[in-house]
Amino acid sequence: MNPFSCVVIGNESLLIGCAEALLLRGHDIQAVVSTDPAICAWAAGKGLVQQDNVESLSDSFDWLLSIANLTLIPDRVLAMAAQGAINFHDGPLPRYAGLNTPNWAIINGETEHGITWHMLEGGIDEGDIIAQRLFQVSEDETAFSLNSKCYAAAIDSFSDVITQIETGTPERQPQDLSQRSYFAR
């Protein structure tokens, strides 16, 4: 295992679960960027540096991990991540890029949905995939229950993401952008 430094960015409880996994494996979280009060309190309780926005970051680090983050990250901040940046997306890329993809999957009558961990590069949700989990959508699925499945799949797959980062060479699979759909607000 190669320990690495990182910054985690996000505003949902998924960030805490993933950050706990990073700490358990001995990695250095240099900053937690969030405006969510529960995440800020968690970071303070762990003695981690907490920032309200990415513009406050000034030191370089190995990896940037965007976990349930809906804000665009400036190129200047992406460049601070010496090894790269990874994003969690609550949809199966490339078919469900954009926002509220669990809701769109229900509206579109999908029988399968999933989550994707991908590199932050190119356009929104266009980077190479490093991990993806697919699962069934029940006939009586709600936005809440499908989001819960996304959360569980994200936590379940994050150990694979960490392992790939530890090796220094994530297993990148380019997206077939001809299969891409983008869902706006």
mmCIF file with all atom_site columns, C-alpha atoms in Angstrom:
data_model
loop_
_atom_site.group_PDB
_atom_site.id
_atom_site.type_symbol
_atom_site.label_atom_id
_atom_site.label_alt_id
_atom_site.label_comp_id
_atom_site.label_asym_id
_atom_site.label_entity_id
_atom_site.label_seq_id
_atom_site.pdbx_PDB_ins_code
_atom_site.Cartn_x
_atom_site.Cartn_y
_atom_site.Cartn_z
_atom_site.occupancy
_atom_site.B_iso_or_equiv
_atom_site.pdbx_formal_charge
_atom_site.auth_seq_id
_atom_site.auth_comp_id
_atom_site.auth_asym_id
_atom_site.auth_atom_id
_atom_site.pdbx_PDB_model_num
ATOM 1   C CA . MET A 1 1   ? 0.000   0.000  0.000   1.00 0.00 ? 1   MET A CA 1
ATOM 2   C CA . ASN A 1 2   ? 1.212   3.470  -0.880  1.00 0.00 ? 2   ASN A CA 1
ATOM 3   C CA . PRO A 1 3   ? -0.202  6.119  1.486   1.00 0.00 ? 3   PRO A CA 1
ATOM 4   C CA . PHE A 1 4   ? -1.384  9.268  -0.254  1.00 0.00 ? 4   PHE A CA 1
ATOM 5   C CA . SER A 1 5   ? -2.617  12.733 0.628   1.00 0.00 ? 5   SER A CA 1
ATOM 6   C CA . CYS A 1 6   ? -5.986  13.986 -0.536  1.00 0.00 ? 6   CYS A CA 1
ATOM 7   C CA . VAL A 1 7   ? -8.651  16.636 -0.307  1.00 0.00 ? 7   VAL A CA 1
ATOM 8   C CA . VAL A 1 8   ? -12.299 15.558 -0.133  1.00 0.00 ? 8   VAL A CA 1
ATOM 9   C CA . ILE A 1 9   ? -15.080 17.803 -1.392  1.00 0.00 ? 9   ILE A CA 1
ATOM 10  C CA . GLY A 1 10  ? -18.833 17.334 -0.989  1.00 0.00 ? 10  GLY A CA 1
ATOM 11  C CA . ASN A 1 11  ? -22.021 18.138 0.859   1.00 0.00 ? 11  ASN A CA 1
ATOM 12  C CA . GLU A 1 12  ? -23.685 14.782 1.534   1.00 0.00 ? 12  GLU A CA 1
ATOM 13  C CA . SER A 1 13  ? -23.135 12.143 4.219   1.00 0.00 ? 13  SER A CA 1
ATOM 14  C CA . LEU A 1 14  ? -21.492 9.864  1.640   1.00 0.00 ? 14  LEU A CA 1
ATOM 15  C CA . LEU A 1 15  ? -18.383 12.025 2.044   1.00 0.00 ? 15  LEU A CA 1
ATOM 16  C CA . ILE A 1 16  ? -18.106 11.008 5.703   1.00 0.00 ? 16  ILE A CA 1
ATOM 17  C CA . GLY A 1 17  ? -18.354 7.287  4.930   1.00 0.00 ? 17  GLY A CA 1
ATOM 18  C CA . CYS A 1 18  ? -15.696 7.531  2.227   1.00 0.00 ? 18  CYS A CA 1
ATOM 19  C CA . ALA A 1 19  ? -13.428 9.745  4.332   1.00 0.00 ? 19  ALA A CA 1
ATOM 20  C CA . GLU A 1 20  ? -13.657 7.293  7.233   1.00 0.00 ? 20  GLU A CA 1
ATOM 21  C CA . ALA A 1 21  ? -12.507 4.531  4.858   1.00 0.00 ? 21  ALA A CA 1
ATOM 22  C CA . LEU A 1 22  ? -9.552  6.689  3.792   1.00 0.00 ? 22  LEU A CA 1
ATOM 23  C CA . LEU A 1 23  ? -8.545  7.341  7.404   1.00 0.00 ? 23  LEU A CA 1
ATOM 24  C CA . LEU A 1 24  ? -8.870  3.660  8.338   1.00 0.00 ? 24  LEU A CA 1
ATOM 25  C CA . ARG A 1 25  ? -6.419  2.814  5.570   1.00 0.00 ? 25  ARG A CA 1
ATOM 26  C CA . GLY A 1 26  ? -3.913  5.394  6.817   1.00 0.00 ? 26  GLY A CA 1
ATOM 27  C CA . HIS A 1 27  ? -4.302  8.093  4.188   1.00 0.00 ? 27  HIS A CA 1
ATOM 28  C CA . ASP A 1 28  ? -3.804  11.801 4.891   1.00 0.00 ? 28  ASP A CA 1
ATOM 29  C CA . ILE A 1 29  ? -6.878  13.980 4.387   1.00 0.00 ? 29  ILE A CA 1
ATOM 30  C CA . GLN A 1 30  ? -5.353  17.441 4.096   1.00 0.00 ? 30  GLN A CA 1
ATOM 31  C CA . ALA A 1 31  ? -8.703  19.232 3.923   1.00 0.00 ? 31  ALA A CA 1
ATOM 32  C CA . VAL A 1 32  ? -12.440 18.624 3.916   1.00 0.00 ? 32  VAL A CA 1
ATOM 33  C CA . VAL A 1 33  ? -14.275 21.128 1.710   1.00 0.00 ? 33  VAL A CA 1
ATOM 34  C CA . SER A 1 34  ? -17.964 21.346 2.608   1.00 0.00 ? 34  SER A CA 1
ATOM 35  C CA . THR A 1 35  ? -20.707 23.715 3.707   1.00 0.00 ? 35  THR A CA 1
ATOM 36  C CA . ASP A 1 36  ? -22.793 20.931 5.255   1.00 0.00 ? 36  ASP A CA 1
ATOM 37  C CA . PRO A 1 37  ? -22.943 21.449 9.057   1.00 0.00 ? 37  PRO A CA 1
ATOM 38  C CA . ALA A 1 38  ? -22.828 17.708 9.832   1.00 0.00 ? 38  ALA A CA 1
ATOM 39  C CA . ILE A 1 39  ? -19.751 17.199 7.648   1.00 0.00 ? 39  ILE A CA 1
ATOM 40  C CA . CYS A 1 40  ? -18.053 20.256 9.144   1.00 0.00 ? 40  CYS A CA 1
ATOM 41  C CA . ALA A 1 41  ? -18.751 18.956 12.664  1.00 0.00 ? 41  ALA A CA 1
ATOM 42  C CA . TRP A 1 42  ? -17.431 15.511 11.720  1.00 0.00 ? 42  TRP A CA 1
ATOM 43  C CA . ALA A 1 43  ? -14.236 17.054 10.263  1.00 0.00 ? 43  ALA A CA 1
ATOM 44  C CA . ALA A 1 44  ? -13.725 19.152 13.403  1.00 0.00 ? 44  ALA A CA 1
ATOM 45  C CA . GLY A 1 45  ? -14.225 16.068 15.572  1.00 0.00 ? 45  GLY A CA 1
ATOM 46  C CA . LYS A 1 46  ? -11.510 14.271 13.594  1.00 0.00 ? 46  LYS A CA 1
ATOM 47  C CA . GLY A 1 47  ? -9.163  17.251 13.847  1.00 0.00 ? 47  GLY A CA 1
ATOM 48  C CA . LEU A 1 48  ? -9.203  17.734 10.065  1.00 0.00 ? 48  LEU A CA 1
ATOM 49  C CA . VAL A 1 49  ? -8.822  21.078 8.319   1.00 0.00 ? 49  VAL A CA 1
ATOM 50  C CA . GLN A 1 50  ? -12.225 22.231 7.078   1.00 0.00 ? 50  GLN A CA 1
ATOM 51  C CA . GLN A 1 51  ? -12.766 24.768 4.276   1.00 0.00 ? 51  GLN A CA 1
ATOM 52  C CA . ASP A 1 52  ? -16.035 26.283 3.037   1.00 0.00 ? 52  ASP A CA 1
ATOM 53  C CA . ASN A 1 53  ? -14.925 26.439 -0.594  1.00 0.00 ? 53  ASN A CA 1
ATOM 54  C CA . VAL A 1 54  ? -12.197 25.158 -2.897  1.00 0.00 ? 54  VAL A CA 1
ATOM 55  C CA . GLU A 1 55  ? -10.823 28.660 -3.450  1.00 0.00 ? 55  GLU A CA 1
ATOM 56  C CA . SER A 1 56  ? -9.379  28.450 0.077   1.00 0.00 ? 56  SER A CA 1
ATOM 57  C CA . LEU A 1 57  ? -7.060  25.588 -0.898  1.00 0.00 ? 57  LEU A CA 1
ATOM 58  C CA . SER A 1 58  ? -3.441  26.603 -1.372  1.00 0.00 ? 58  SER A CA 1
ATOM 59  C CA . ASP A 1 59  ? -1.213  23.553 -0.877  1.00 0.00 ? 59  ASP A CA 1
ATOM 60  C CA . SER A 1 60  ? -0.744  20.706 -3.330  1.00 0.00 ? 60  SER A CA 1
ATOM 61  C CA . PHE A 1 61  ? -1.819  17.139 -2.519  1.00 0.00 ? 61  PHE A CA 1
ATOM 62  C CA . ASP A 1 62  ? -1.870  13.789 -4.324  1.00 0.00 ? 62  ASP A CA 1
ATOM 63  C CA . TRP A 1 63  ? -5.573  13.243 -5.046  1.00 0.00 ? 63  TRP A CA 1
ATOM 64  C CA . LEU A 1 64  ? -8.761  15.294 -5.070  1.00 0.00 ? 64  LEU A CA 1
ATOM 65  C CA . LEU A 1 65  ? -11.912 13.300 -4.338  1.00 0.00 ? 65  LEU A CA 1
ATOM 66  C CA . SER A 1 66  ? -15.220 14.914 -5.252  1.00 0.00 ? 66  SER A CA 1
ATOM 67  C CA . ILE A 1 67  ? -17.886 12.953 -3.366  1.00 0.00 ? 67  ILE A CA 1
ATOM 68  C CA . ALA A 1 68  ? -21.531 14.038 -3.761  1.00 0.00 ? 68  ALA A CA 1
ATOM 69  C CA . ASN A 1 69  ? -20.338 17.453 -4.845  1.00 0.00 ? 69  ASN A CA 1
ATOM 70  C CA . LEU A 1 70  ? -22.503 19.538 -7.179  1.00 0.00 ? 70  LEU A CA 1
ATOM 71  C CA . THR A 1 71  ? -20.116 22.455 -7.681  1.00 0.00 ? 71  THR A CA 1
ATOM 72  C CA . LEU A 1 72  ? -17.678 22.827 -10.551 1.00 0.00 ? 72  LEU A CA 1
ATOM 73  C CA . ILE A 1 73  ? -14.068 22.661 -9.445  1.00 0.00 ? 73  ILE A CA 1
ATOM 74  C CA . PRO A 1 74  ? -11.817 25.330 -10.985 1.00 0.00 ? 74  PRO A CA 1
ATOM 75  C CA . ASP A 1 75  ? -8.880  24.197 -13.136 1.00 0.00 ? 75  ASP A CA 1
ATOM 76  C CA . ARG A 1 76  ? -6.504  25.869 -10.677 1.00 0.00 ? 76  ARG A CA 1
ATOM 77  C CA . VAL A 1 77  ? -7.693  23.529 -7.926  1.00 0.00 ? 77  VAL A CA 1
ATOM 78  C CA . LEU A 1 78  ? -7.678  20.454 -10.173 1.00 0.00 ? 78  LEU A CA 1
ATOM 79  C CA . ALA A 1 79  ? -4.046  21.252 -11.009 1.00 0.00 ? 79  ALA A CA 1
ATOM 80  C CA . MET A 1 80  ? -3.186  21.121 -7.288  1.00 0.00 ? 80  MET A CA 1
ATOM 81  C CA . ALA A 1 81  ? -3.931  17.367 -7.278  1.00 0.00 ? 81  ALA A CA 1
ATOM 82  C CA . ALA A 1 82  ? -0.556  15.957 -8.370  1.00 0.00 ? 82  ALA A CA 1
ATOM 83  C CA . GLN A 1 83  ? -1.902  12.479 -9.203  1.00 0.00 ? 83  GLN A CA 1
ATOM 84  C CA . GLY A 1 84  ? -5.425  13.369 -10.362 1.00 0.00 ? 84  GLY A CA 1
ATOM 85  C CA . ALA A 1 85  ? -9.009  13.995 -9.376  1.00 0.00 ? 85  ALA A CA 1
ATOM 86  C CA . ILE A 1 86  ? -11.862 11.506 -9.046  1.00 0.00 ? 86  ILE A CA 1
ATOM 87  C CA . ASN A 1 87  ? -15.595 12.182 -8.901  1.00 0.00 ? 87  ASN A CA 1
ATOM 88  C CA . PHE A 1 88  ? -18.515 10.122 -7.596  1.00 0.00 ? 88  PHE A CA 1
ATOM 89  C CA . HIS A 1 89  ? -21.544 10.192 -9.893  1.00 0.00 ? 89  HIS A CA 1
ATOM 90  C CA . ASP A 1 90  ? -24.944 8.747  -8.950  1.00 0.00 ? 90  ASP A CA 1
ATOM 91  C CA . GLY A 1 91  ? -25.663 7.337  -12.386 1.00 0.00 ? 91  GLY A CA 1
ATOM 92  C CA . PRO A 1 92  ? -24.275 4.871  -14.891 1.00 0.00 ? 92  PRO A CA 1
ATOM 93  C CA . LEU A 1 93  ? -21.987 6.788  -17.206 1.00 0.00 ? 93  LEU A CA 1
ATOM 94  C CA . PRO A 1 94  ? -22.028 7.613  -20.031 1.00 0.00 ? 94  PRO A CA 1
ATOM 95  C CA . ARG A 1 95  ? -25.805 7.108  -20.361 1.00 0.00 ? 95  ARG A CA 1
ATOM 96  C CA . TYR A 1 96  ? -26.828 9.136  -17.311 1.00 0.00 ? 96  TYR A CA 1
ATOM 97  C CA . ALA A 1 97  ? -24.561 12.172 -16.986 1.00 0.00 ? 97  ALA A CA 1
ATOM 98  C CA . GLY A 1 98  ? -25.695 15.349 -15.256 1.00 0.00 ? 98  GLY A CA 1
ATOM 99  C CA . LEU A 1 99  ? -28.000 15.991 -12.314 1.00 0.00 ? 99  LEU A CA 1
ATOM 100 C CA . ASN A 1 100 ? -30.739 14.063 -10.527 1.00 0.00 ? 100 ASN A CA 1
ATOM 101 C CA . THR A 1 101 ? -30.014 10.916 -12.499 1.00 0.00 ? 101 THR A CA 1
ATOM 102 C CA . PRO A 1 102 ? -31.843 8.546  -10.109 1.00 0.00 ? 102 PRO A CA 1
ATOM 103 C CA . ASN A 1 103 ? -35.002 10.610 -10.658 1.00 0.00 ? 103 ASN A CA 1
ATOM 104 C CA . TRP A 1 104 ? -34.501 10.543 -14.431 1.00 0.00 ? 104 TRP A CA 1
ATOM 105 C CA . ALA A 1 105 ? -34.005 6.765  -14.350 1.00 0.00 ? 105 ALA A CA 1
ATOM 106 C CA . ILE A 1 106 ? -37.397 6.375  -12.647 1.00 0.00 ? 106 ILE A CA 1
ATOM 107 C CA . ILE A 1 107 ? -39.081 8.840  -15.033 1.00 0.00 ? 107 ILE A CA 1
ATOM 108 C CA . ASN A 1 108 ? -37.599 6.950  -17.995 1.00 0.00 ? 108 ASN A CA 1
ATOM 109 C CA . GLY A 1 109 ? -38.775 3.571  -16.681 1.00 0.00 ? 109 GLY A CA 1
ATOM 110 C CA . GLU A 1 110 ? -35.285 2.100  -16.406 1.00 0.00 ? 110 GLU A CA 1
ATOM 111 C CA . THR A 1 111 ? -34.959 -1.416 -15.011 1.00 0.00 ? 111 THR A CA 1
ATOM 112 C CA . GLU A 1 112 ? -31.263 -0.916 -14.202 1.00 0.00 ? 112 GLU A CA 1
ATOM 113 C CA . HIS A 1 113 ? -29.335 1.993  -12.724 1.00 0.00 ? 113 HIS A CA 1
ATOM 114 C CA . GLY A 1 114 ? -25.923 2.386  -11.145 1.00 0.00 ? 114 GLY A CA 1
ATOM 115 C CA . ILE A 1 115 ? -23.136 4.581  -9.886  1.00 0.00 ? 115 ILE A CA 1
ATOM 116 C CA . THR A 1 116 ? -19.805 5.558  -11.370 1.00 0.00 ? 116 THR A CA 1
ATOM 117 C CA . TRP A 1 117 ? -16.454 6.728  -10.034 1.00 0.00 ? 117 TRP A CA 1
ATOM 118 C CA . HIS A 1 118 ? -14.647 8.597  -12.806 1.00 0.00 ? 118 HIS A CA 1
ATOM 119 C CA . MET A 1 119 ? -11.653 10.809 -13.408 1.00 0.00 ? 119 MET A CA 1
ATOM 120 C CA . LEU A 1 120 ? -12.362 14.543 -13.375 1.00 0.00 ? 120 LEU A CA 1
ATOM 121 C CA . GLU A 1 121 ? -11.169 15.613 -16.812 1.00 0.00 ? 121 GLU A CA 1
ATOM 122 C CA . GLY A 1 122 ? -12.753 16.825 -20.014 1.00 0.00 ? 122 GLY A CA 1
ATOM 123 C CA . GLY A 1 123 ? -16.324 18.041 -19.704 1.00 0.00 ? 123 GLY A CA 1
ATOM 124 C CA . ILE A 1 124 ? -18.860 17.379 -16.972 1.00 0.00 ? 124 ILE A CA 1
ATOM 125 C CA . ASP A 1 125 ? -19.056 13.634 -16.196 1.00 0.00 ? 125 ASP A CA 1
ATOM 126 C CA . GLU A 1 126 ? -16.865 12.791 -19.225 1.00 0.00 ? 126 GLU A CA 1
ATOM 127 C CA . GLY A 1 127 ? -13.687 11.443 -17.577 1.00 0.00 ? 127 GLY A CA 1
ATOM 128 C CA . ASP A 1 128 ? -12.488 7.855  -17.755 1.00 0.00 ? 128 ASP A CA 1
ATOM 129 C CA . ILE A 1 129 ? -14.399 5.407  -15.550 1.00 0.00 ? 129 ILE A CA 1
ATOM 130 C CA . ILE A 1 130 ? -12.427 3.699  -12.793 1.00 0.00 ? 130 ILE A CA 1
ATOM 131 C CA . ALA A 1 131 ? -15.285 1.871  -11.005 1.00 0.00 ? 131 ALA A CA 1
ATOM 132 C CA . GLN A 1 132 ? -18.954 1.294  -11.713 1.00 0.00 ? 132 GLN A CA 1
ATOM 133 C CA . ARG A 1 133 ? -21.709 -0.692 -10.022 1.00 0.00 ? 133 ARG A CA 1
ATOM 134 C CA . LEU A 1 134 ? -25.024 -1.513 -11.678 1.00 0.00 ? 134 LEU A CA 1
ATOM 135 C CA . PHE A 1 135 ? -28.150 -2.715 -9.883  1.00 0.00 ? 135 PHE A CA 1
ATOM 136 C CA . GLN A 1 136 ? -31.814 -3.388 -10.554 1.00 0.00 ? 136 GLN A CA 1
ATOM 137 C CA . VAL A 1 137 ? -34.535 -0.742 -10.299 1.00 0.00 ? 137 VAL A CA 1
ATOM 138 C CA . SER A 1 138 ? -37.665 -2.143 -8.641  1.00 0.00 ? 138 SER A CA 1
ATOM 139 C CA . GLU A 1 139 ? -41.092 -1.509 -10.140 1.00 0.00 ? 139 GLU A CA 1
ATOM 140 C CA . ASP A 1 140 ? -42.109 0.394  -7.002  1.00 0.00 ? 140 ASP A CA 1
ATOM 141 C CA . GLU A 1 141 ? -38.821 2.333  -6.749  1.00 0.00 ? 141 GLU A CA 1
ATOM 142 C CA . THR A 1 142 ? -38.925 5.870  -5.373  1.00 0.00 ? 142 THR A CA 1
ATOM 143 C CA . ALA A 1 143 ? -36.334 8.614  -5.694  1.00 0.00 ? 143 ALA A CA 1
ATOM 144 C CA . PHE A 1 144 ? -35.456 8.021  -2.031  1.00 0.00 ? 144 PHE A CA 1
ATOM 145 C CA . SER A 1 145 ? -35.035 4.260  -2.353  1.00 0.00 ? 145 SER A CA 1
ATOM 146 C CA . LEU A 1 146 ? -33.006 4.550  -5.564  1.00 0.00 ? 146 LEU A CA 1
ATOM 147 C CA . ASN A 1 147 ? -30.774 7.193  -3.985  1.00 0.00 ? 147 ASN A CA 1
ATOM 148 C CA . SER A 1 148 ? -30.290 4.812  -1.044  1.00 0.00 ? 148 SER A CA 1
ATOM 149 C CA . LYS A 1 149 ? -29.177 2.086  -3.472  1.00 0.00 ? 149 LYS A CA 1
ATOM 150 C CA . CYS A 1 150 ? -26.737 4.569  -5.037  1.00 0.00 ? 150 CYS A CA 1
ATOM 151 C CA . TYR A 1 151 ? -25.315 5.398  -1.598  1.00 0.00 ? 151 TYR A CA 1
ATOM 152 C CA . ALA A 1 152 ? -24.864 1.706  -0.751  1.00 0.00 ? 152 ALA A CA 1
ATOM 153 C CA . ALA A 1 153 ? -23.193 0.997  -4.110  1.00 0.00 ? 153 ALA A CA 1
ATOM 154 C CA . ALA A 1 154 ? -20.895 3.995  -3.638  1.00 0.00 ? 154 ALA A CA 1
ATOM 155 C CA . ILE A 1 155 ? -19.756 2.840  -0.192  1.00 0.00 ? 155 ILE A CA 1
ATOM 156 C CA . ASP A 1 156 ? -19.385 -0.739 -1.437  1.00 0.00 ? 156 ASP A CA 1
ATOM 157 C CA . SER A 1 157 ? -17.248 0.272  -4.424  1.00 0.00 ? 157 SER A CA 1
ATOM 158 C CA . PHE A 1 158 ? -15.110 2.911  -2.702  1.00 0.00 ? 158 PHE A CA 1
ATOM 159 C CA . SER A 1 159 ? -12.646 0.339  -1.379  1.00 0.00 ? 159 SER A CA 1
ATOM 160 C CA . ASP A 1 160 ? -11.917 -0.558 -5.032  1.00 0.00 ? 160 ASP A CA 1
ATOM 161 C CA . VAL A 1 161 ? -11.298 3.118  -5.751  1.00 0.00 ? 161 VAL A CA 1
ATOM 162 C CA . ILE A 1 162 ? -8.917  3.420  -2.798  1.00 0.00 ? 162 ILE A CA 1
ATOM 163 C CA . THR A 1 163 ? -7.042  0.283  -3.858  1.00 0.00 ? 163 THR A CA 1
ATOM 164 C CA . GLN A 1 164 ? -6.597  1.671  -7.368  1.00 0.00 ? 164 GLN A CA 1
ATOM 165 C CA . ILE A 1 165 ? -5.321  4.977  -5.993  1.00 0.00 ? 165 ILE A CA 1
ATOM 166 C CA . GLU A 1 166 ? -2.920  3.140  -3.700  1.00 0.00 ? 166 GLU A CA 1
ATOM 167 C CA . THR A 1 167 ? -1.350  1.404  -6.700  1.00 0.00 ? 167 THR A CA 1
ATOM 168 C CA . GLY A 1 168 ? -0.835  4.791  -8.352  1.00 0.00 ? 168 GLY A CA 1
ATOM 169 C CA . THR A 1 169 ? -2.433  3.640  -11.587 1.00 0.00 ? 169 THR A CA 1
ATOM 170 C CA . PRO A 1 170 ? -6.236  3.654  -11.604 1.00 0.00 ? 170 PRO A CA 1
ATOM 171 C CA . GLU A 1 171 ? -7.782  1.189  -14.059 1.00 0.00 ? 171 GLU A CA 1
ATOM 172 C CA . ARG A 1 172 ? -9.149  3.738  -16.500 1.00 0.00 ? 172 ARG A CA 1
ATOM 173 C CA . GLN A 1 173 ? -11.808 2.859  -19.048 1.00 0.00 ? 173 GLN A CA 1
ATOM 174 C CA . PRO A 1 174 ? -12.627 5.624  -21.551 1.00 0.00 ? 174 PRO A CA 1
ATOM 175 C CA . GLN A 1 175 ? -16.302 6.444  -21.887 1.00 0.00 ? 175 GLN A CA 1
ATOM 176 C CA . ASP A 1 176 ? -18.041 5.938  -25.213 1.00 0.00 ? 176 ASP A CA 1
ATOM 177 C CA . LEU A 1 177 ? -19.414 9.479  -25.422 1.00 0.00 ? 177 LEU A CA 1
ATOM 178 C CA . SER A 1 178 ? -21.575 8.525  -28.427 1.00 0.00 ? 178 SER A CA 1
ATOM 179 C CA . GLN A 1 179 ? -23.746 6.733  -25.796 1.00 0.00 ? 179 GLN A CA 1
ATOM 180 C CA . ARG A 1 180 ? -23.915 9.821  -23.564 1.00 0.00 ? 180 ARG A CA 1
ATOM 181 C CA . SER A 1 181 ? -27.091 11.469 -22.338 1.00 0.00 ? 181 SER A CA 1
ATOM 182 C CA . TYR A 1 182 ? -26.962 14.588 -20.191 1.00 0.00 ? 182 TYR A CA 1
ATOM 183 C CA . PHE A 1 183 ? -29.707 15.519 -17.739 1.00 0.00 ? 183 PHE A CA 1
ATOM 184 C CA . ALA A 1 184 ? -29.928 19.114 -16.516 1.00 0.00 ? 184 ALA A CA 1
ATOM 185 C CA . ARG A 1 185 ? -31.909 20.375 -13.554 1.00 0.00 ? 185 ARG A CA 1
#
